[in-house]
Coordinates of C-alpha atoms and ligand atoms in Angstrom, one line a residue:
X1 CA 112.5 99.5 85.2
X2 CA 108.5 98.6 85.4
X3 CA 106.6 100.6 86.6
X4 CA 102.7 99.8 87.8
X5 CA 100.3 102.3 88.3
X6 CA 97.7 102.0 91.2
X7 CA 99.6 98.9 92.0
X8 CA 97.5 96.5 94.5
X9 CA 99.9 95.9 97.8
X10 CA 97.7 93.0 99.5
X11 CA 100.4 90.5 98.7
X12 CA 103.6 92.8 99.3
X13 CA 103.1 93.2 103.1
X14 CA 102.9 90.3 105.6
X15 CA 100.1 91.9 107.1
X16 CA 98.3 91.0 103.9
X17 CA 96.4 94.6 104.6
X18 CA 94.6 95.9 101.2
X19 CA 95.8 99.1 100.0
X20 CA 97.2 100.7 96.5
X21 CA 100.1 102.3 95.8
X22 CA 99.7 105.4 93.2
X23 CA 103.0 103.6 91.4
X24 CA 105.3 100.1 91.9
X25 CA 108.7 100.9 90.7
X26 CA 110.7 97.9 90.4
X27 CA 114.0 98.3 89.2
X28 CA 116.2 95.1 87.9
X29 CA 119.9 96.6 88.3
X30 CA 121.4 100.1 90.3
X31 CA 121.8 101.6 86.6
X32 CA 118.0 101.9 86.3
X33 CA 118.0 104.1 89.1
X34 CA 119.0 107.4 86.4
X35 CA 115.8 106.6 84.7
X36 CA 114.0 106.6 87.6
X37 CA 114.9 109.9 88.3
X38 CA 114.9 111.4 85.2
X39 CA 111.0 110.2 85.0
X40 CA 109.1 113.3 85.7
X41 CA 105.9 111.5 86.2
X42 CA 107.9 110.4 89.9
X43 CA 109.8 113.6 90.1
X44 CA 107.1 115.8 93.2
X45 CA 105.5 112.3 94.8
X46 CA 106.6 110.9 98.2
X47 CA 108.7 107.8 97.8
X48 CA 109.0 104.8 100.1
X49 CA 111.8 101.7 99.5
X50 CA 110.1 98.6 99.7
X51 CA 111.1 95.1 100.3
X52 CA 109.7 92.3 101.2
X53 CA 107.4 94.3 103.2
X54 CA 107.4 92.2 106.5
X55 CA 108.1 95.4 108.8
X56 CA 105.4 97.8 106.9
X57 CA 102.1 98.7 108.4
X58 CA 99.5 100.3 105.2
X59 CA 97.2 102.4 107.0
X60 CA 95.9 103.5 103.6
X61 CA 96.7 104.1 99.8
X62 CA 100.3 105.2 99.4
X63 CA 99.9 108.6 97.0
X64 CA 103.2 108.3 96.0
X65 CA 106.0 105.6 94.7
X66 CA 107.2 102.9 95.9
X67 CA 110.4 101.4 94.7
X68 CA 111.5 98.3 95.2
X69 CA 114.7 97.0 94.3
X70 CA 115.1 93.5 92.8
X71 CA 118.9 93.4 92.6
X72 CA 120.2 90.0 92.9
X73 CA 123.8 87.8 93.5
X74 CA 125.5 86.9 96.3
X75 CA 129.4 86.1 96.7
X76 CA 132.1 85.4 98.4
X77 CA 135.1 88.2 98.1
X78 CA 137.7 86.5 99.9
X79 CA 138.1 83.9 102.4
X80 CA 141.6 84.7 104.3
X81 CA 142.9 86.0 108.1
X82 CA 140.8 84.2 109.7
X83 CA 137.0 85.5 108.2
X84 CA 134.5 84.6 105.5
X85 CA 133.6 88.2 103.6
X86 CA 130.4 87.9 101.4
X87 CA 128.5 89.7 99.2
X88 CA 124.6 90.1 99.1
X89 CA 122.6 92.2 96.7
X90 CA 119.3 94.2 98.4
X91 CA 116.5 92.0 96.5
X92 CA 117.9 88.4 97.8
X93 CA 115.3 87.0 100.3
X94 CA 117.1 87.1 103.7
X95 CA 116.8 83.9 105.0
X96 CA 117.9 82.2 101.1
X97 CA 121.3 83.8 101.6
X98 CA 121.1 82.8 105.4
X99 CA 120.5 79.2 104.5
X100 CA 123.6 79.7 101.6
X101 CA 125.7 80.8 103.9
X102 CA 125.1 78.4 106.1
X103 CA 125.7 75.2 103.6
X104 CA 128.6 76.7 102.6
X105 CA 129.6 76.0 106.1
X106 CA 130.0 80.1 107.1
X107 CA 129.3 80.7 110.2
X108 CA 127.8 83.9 112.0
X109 CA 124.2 84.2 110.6
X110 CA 122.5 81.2 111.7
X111 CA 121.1 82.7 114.9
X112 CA 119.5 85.6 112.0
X113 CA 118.0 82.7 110.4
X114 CA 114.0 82.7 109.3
X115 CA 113.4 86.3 109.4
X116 CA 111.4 87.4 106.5
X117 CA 112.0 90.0 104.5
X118 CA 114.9 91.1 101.9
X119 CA 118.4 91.5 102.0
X120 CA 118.4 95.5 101.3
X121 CA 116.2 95.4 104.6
X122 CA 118.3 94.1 107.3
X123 CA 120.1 97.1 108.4
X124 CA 117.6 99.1 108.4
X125 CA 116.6 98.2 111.5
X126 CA 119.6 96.4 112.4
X127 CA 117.6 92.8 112.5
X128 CA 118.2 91.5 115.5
X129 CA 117.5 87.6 117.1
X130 CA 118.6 85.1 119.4
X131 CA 122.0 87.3 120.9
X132 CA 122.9 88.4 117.5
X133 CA 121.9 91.7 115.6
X134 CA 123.0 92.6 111.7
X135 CA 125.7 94.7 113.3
X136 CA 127.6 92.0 114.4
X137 CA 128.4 90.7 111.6
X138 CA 128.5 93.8 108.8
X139 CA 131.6 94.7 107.2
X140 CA 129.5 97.7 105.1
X141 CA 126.6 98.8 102.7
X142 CA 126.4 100.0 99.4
X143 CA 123.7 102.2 98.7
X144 CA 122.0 104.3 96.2
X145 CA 121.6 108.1 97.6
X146 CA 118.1 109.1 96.3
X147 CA 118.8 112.5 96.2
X148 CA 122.3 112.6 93.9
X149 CA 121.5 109.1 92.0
X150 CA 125.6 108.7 92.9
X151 CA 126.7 105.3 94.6
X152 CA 127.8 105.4 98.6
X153 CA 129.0 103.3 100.9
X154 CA 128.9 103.4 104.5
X155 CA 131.1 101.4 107.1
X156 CA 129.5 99.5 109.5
X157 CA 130.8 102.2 112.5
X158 CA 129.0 105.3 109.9
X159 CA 125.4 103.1 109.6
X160 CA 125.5 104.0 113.5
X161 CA 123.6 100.7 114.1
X162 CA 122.1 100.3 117.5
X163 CA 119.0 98.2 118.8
X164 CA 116.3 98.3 115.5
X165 CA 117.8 101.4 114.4
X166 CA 120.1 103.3 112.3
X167 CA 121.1 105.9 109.9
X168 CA 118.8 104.5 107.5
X169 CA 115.9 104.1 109.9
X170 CA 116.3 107.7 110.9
X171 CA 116.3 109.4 107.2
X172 CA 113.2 107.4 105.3
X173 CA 113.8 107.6 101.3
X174 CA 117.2 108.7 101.4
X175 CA 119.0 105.5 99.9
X176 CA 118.3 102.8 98.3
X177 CA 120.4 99.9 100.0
X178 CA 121.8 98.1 96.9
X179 CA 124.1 95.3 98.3
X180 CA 125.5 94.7 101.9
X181 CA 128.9 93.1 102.8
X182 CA 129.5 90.6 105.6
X183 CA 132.8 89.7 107.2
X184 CA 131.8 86.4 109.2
X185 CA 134.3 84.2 111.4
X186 CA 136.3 81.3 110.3
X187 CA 135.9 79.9 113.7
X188 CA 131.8 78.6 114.9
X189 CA 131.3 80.2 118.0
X190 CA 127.9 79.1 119.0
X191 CA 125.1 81.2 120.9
X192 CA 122.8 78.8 122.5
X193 CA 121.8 80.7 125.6
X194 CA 118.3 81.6 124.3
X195 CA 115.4 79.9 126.1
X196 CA 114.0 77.1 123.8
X197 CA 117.5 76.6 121.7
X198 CA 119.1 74.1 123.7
X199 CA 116.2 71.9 123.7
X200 CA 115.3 72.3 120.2
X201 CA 119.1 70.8 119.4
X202 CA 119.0 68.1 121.9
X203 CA 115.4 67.0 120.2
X204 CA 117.5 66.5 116.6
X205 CA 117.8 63.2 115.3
X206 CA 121.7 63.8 114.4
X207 CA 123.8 64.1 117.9
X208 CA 126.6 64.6 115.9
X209 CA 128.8 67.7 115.8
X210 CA 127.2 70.9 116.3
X211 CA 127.3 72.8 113.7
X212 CA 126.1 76.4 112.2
X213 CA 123.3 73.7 110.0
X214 CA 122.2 72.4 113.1
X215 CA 121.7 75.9 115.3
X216 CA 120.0 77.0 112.6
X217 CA 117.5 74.8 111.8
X218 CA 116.9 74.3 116.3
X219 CA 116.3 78.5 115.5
X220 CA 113.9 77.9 112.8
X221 CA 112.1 74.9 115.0
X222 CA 111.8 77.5 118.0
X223 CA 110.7 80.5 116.0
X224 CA 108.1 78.5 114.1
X225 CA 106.8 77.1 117.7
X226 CA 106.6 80.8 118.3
X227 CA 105.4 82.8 115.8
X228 CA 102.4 82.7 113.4
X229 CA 103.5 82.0 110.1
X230 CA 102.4 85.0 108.3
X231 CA 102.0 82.8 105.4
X232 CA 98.8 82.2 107.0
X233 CA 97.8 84.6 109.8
X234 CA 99.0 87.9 108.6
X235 CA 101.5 90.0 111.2
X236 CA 104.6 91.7 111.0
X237 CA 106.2 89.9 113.4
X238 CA 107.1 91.9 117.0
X239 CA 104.9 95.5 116.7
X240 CA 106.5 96.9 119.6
X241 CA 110.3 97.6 121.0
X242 CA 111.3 96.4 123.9
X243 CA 111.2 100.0 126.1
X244 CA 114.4 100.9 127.6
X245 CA 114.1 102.8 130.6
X246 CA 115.5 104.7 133.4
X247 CA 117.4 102.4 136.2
X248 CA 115.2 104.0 138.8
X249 CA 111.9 104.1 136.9
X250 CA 113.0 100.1 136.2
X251 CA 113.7 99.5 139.9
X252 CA 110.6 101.6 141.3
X253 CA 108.1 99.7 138.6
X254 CA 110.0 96.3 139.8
X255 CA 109.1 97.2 143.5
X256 CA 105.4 96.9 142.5
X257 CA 105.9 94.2 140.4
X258 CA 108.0 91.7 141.1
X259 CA 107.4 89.3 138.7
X260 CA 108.7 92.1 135.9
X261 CA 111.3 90.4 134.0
X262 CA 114.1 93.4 133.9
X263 CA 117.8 93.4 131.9
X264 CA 120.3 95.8 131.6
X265 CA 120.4 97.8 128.7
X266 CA 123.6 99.9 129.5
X267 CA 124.7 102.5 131.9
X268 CA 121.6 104.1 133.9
X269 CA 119.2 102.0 131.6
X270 CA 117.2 99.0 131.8
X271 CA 115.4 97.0 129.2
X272 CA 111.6 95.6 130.1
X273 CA 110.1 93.2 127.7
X274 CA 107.2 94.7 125.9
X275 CA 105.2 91.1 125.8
X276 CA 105.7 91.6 129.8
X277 CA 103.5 94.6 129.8
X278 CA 101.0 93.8 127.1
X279 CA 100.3 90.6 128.6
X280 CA 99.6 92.3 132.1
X281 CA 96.9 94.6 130.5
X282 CA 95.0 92.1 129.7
X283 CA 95.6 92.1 125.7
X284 CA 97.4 88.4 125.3
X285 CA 94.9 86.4 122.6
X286 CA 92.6 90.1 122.7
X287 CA 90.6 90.5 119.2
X288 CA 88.2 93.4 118.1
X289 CA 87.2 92.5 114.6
X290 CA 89.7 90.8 112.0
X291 CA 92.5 93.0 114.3
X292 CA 94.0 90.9 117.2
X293 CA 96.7 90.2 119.4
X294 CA 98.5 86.3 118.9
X295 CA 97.1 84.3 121.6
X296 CA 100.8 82.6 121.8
X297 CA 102.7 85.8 121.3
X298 CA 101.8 89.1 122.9
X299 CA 104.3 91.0 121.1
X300 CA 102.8 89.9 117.6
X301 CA 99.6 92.0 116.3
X302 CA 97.7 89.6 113.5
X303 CA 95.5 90.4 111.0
X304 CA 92.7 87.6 111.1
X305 CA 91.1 87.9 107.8
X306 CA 89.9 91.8 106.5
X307 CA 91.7 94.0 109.1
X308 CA 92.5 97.4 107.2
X309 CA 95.9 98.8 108.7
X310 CA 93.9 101.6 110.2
X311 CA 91.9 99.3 112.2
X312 CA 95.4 97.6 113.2
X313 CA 97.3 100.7 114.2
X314 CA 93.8 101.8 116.2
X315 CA 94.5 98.6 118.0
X316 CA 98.1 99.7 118.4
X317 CA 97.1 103.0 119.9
X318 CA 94.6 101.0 122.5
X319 CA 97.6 98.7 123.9
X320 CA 100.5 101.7 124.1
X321 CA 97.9 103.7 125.9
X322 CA 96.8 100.9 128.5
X323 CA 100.6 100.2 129.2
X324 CA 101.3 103.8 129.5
X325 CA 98.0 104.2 131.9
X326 CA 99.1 101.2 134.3
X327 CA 103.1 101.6 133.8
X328 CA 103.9 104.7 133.0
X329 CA 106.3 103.1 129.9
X330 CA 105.9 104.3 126.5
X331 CA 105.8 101.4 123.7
X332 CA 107.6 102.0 120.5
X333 CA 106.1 100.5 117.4
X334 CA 108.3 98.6 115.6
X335 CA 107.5 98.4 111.9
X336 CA 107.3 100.8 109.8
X337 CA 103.5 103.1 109.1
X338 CA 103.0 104.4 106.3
Ligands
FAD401 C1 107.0 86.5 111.4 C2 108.0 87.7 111.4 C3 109.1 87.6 112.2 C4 110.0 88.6 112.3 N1 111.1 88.4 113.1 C5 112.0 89.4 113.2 C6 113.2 89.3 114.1 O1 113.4 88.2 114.7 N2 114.0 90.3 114.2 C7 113.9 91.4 113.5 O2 114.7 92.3 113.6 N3 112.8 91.6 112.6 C8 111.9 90.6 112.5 N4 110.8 90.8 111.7 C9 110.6 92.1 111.0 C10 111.1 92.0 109.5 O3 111.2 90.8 109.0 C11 112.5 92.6 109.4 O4 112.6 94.0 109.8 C12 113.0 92.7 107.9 O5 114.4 93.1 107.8 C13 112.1 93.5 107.0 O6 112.5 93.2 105.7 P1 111.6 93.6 104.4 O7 112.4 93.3 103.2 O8 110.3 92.9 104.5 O9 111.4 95.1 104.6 P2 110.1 96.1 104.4 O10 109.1 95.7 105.4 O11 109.7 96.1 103.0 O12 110.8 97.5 104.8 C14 111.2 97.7 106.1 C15 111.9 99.1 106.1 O13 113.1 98.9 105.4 C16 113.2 99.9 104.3 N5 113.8 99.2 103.2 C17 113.5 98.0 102.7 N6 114.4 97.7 101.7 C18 115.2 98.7 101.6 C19 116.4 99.0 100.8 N7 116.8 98.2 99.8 N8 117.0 100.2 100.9 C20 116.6 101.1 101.9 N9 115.6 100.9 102.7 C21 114.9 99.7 102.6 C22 111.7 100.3 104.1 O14 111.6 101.6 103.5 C23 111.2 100.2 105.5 O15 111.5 101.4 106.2 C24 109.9 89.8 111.6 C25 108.7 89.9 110.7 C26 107.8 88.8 110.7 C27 106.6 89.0 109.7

């Protein structure tokens, strides 16, 4: 276990927001987790699991711990009746074991491919991209309950995974994922019926079979057309849910604007795309100060140079009441405050 004390957090969030956390707990296997517990110095703060820290908004210093698991491995468990299962540990980067899975010829995840962020992350919020969300694919996860120190594991049906949620979204500093197990088809289905996909595979060089190498990298060509790299334009990616809303209060908003882009989202419910209403409130390419919204992207909030995460969030606040003034929708932010 290491453990940092007013631990600088500018390059552990994609936002690249400056902040300090009172301690940085990193712990190298589960079986450190005892001495984490027994440590009294941790034993009354507020504690926060971090990984990779692309869905975190800082809106200040962090008074407490946070604890970041660097467990890594990945394997494959057995390969029989017809599906691939596979083992990840929490601290793997996400898109490494992807991009594994994916040259070991494993199908399933290559629609999930280049999304930042950690293994122990994913189903949190249940990533979701291109037609395919984590729980797709999920056999279970092993986790670390915070409060006993005992080992748990959770099925895919009890992480009660729907869109960017679940159990683990809803009960913050509970568990500590430690490892999460995939059960992923034998046979390559493909799902190519995202805008941008098919022409990103038809402008490969190879024309040869299609293959779950050759949908992912077409995914990784569209995203990166997309999306500011927050390599160098810090963002967390998309900062607001899609809002799902009544069928009526869909159809009555679509009789004033007919141009809405509407989908179903269930019985009774309808799904509006939350770039759809930024954009119409004028914030598309918007900026006040080092905060701003991508001038590509409306969904993506980007930190230009010195934004603090309070000026971010303020900028947040602006945009969900200007679509809540001329809609009547609330937005949802998507990554995590803290
Ligand atoms: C450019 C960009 C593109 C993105 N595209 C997508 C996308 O297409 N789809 C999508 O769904 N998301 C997307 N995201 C959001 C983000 O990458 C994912 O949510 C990712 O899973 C977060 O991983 P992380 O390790 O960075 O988690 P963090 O930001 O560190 O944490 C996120 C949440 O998970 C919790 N957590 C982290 N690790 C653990 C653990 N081991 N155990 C328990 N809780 C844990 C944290 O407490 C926090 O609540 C994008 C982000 C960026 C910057």
């Amino acid at each position: 276990m290491q453990v940092v004390e007013q631990a600088p957090l500018q390059g552990l969030n994609t936002f690249h927001v400056s902040a300090r956390a009172r301690y940085l707990v990193t712990l190298e296997s589960p079986a450190e987790l005892a001495d984490f517990l027994a440590d009294p110095r941790f034993a009354a703060l507020p504690l926060f699991v971090l990984g990779g820290g692309s869905n975190l908004l800082l809106t200040g210093d962090f008074p407490g711990v946070l604890l970041q698991p660097h467990f890594l491995g990945r394997t494959v468990l057995s390969s029989d009746t017809g599906r691939v299962r596979v083992r990840a540990c929490a601290g793997e980067s996400w898109d490494g074991f992807v991009g594994w899975t994916v040259e070991q010829g494993f199908a399933g995840l290559e629609n999930l491919s280049c999304i930042p962020g950690h293994v122990g992350a994913a189903p949190v919020q249940n990533i979701g991209a291109y037609g395919v969300e984590l729980k797709d694919v999920v056999e279970c996860v092993e986790a670390l309950d915070l409060a006993t120190g005992r080992a748990v594991k959770f099925t895919a049906d009890e992480c009660r995974f729907s869109y960017r949620d679940s159990i683990f979204k809803r009960q913050p500093g509970r568990y500590l994922i430690s490892a999460v197990v995939f059960s992923l088809p034998h046979a390559f289905t493909p799902r190519l019926d995202y805008p941008g996909v098919p022409e990103a595979l038809a402008a490969q060089q190879d024309s040869g079979p299609l293959t779950p190498a050759r949908v992912r990298r077409a995914i990784c060509a569209v995203r990166h057309s997309k999306l500011p790299d927050p390599a160098v334009l810090g963002n967390a990616g998309s900062f607001f849910k899609n809002p799902v809303v009544s069928q009526s209060q869909a159809d009555s908003l679509k009789a004033e604007n007919a141009a809405m882009p509407v989908y179903p989202a269930g019985s009774g419910l309808a799904k509006i795309p939350a770039a759809w209403l930024i954009e119409q409130c004028g914030f598309k390419g918007y900026r006040d100060g080092d905060a701003g919204v991508h001038e590509k992207h409306a969904l993506v909030l980007v930190n230009y140079g010195r934004a603090s995460g309070a000026e971010l969030w303020a900028l947040a606040e602006k945009i969900r009441a200007a679509v809540k003034a001329r809609f009547g929708v609330e937005l949802e932010p998507e990554p995590n405050k803290l």
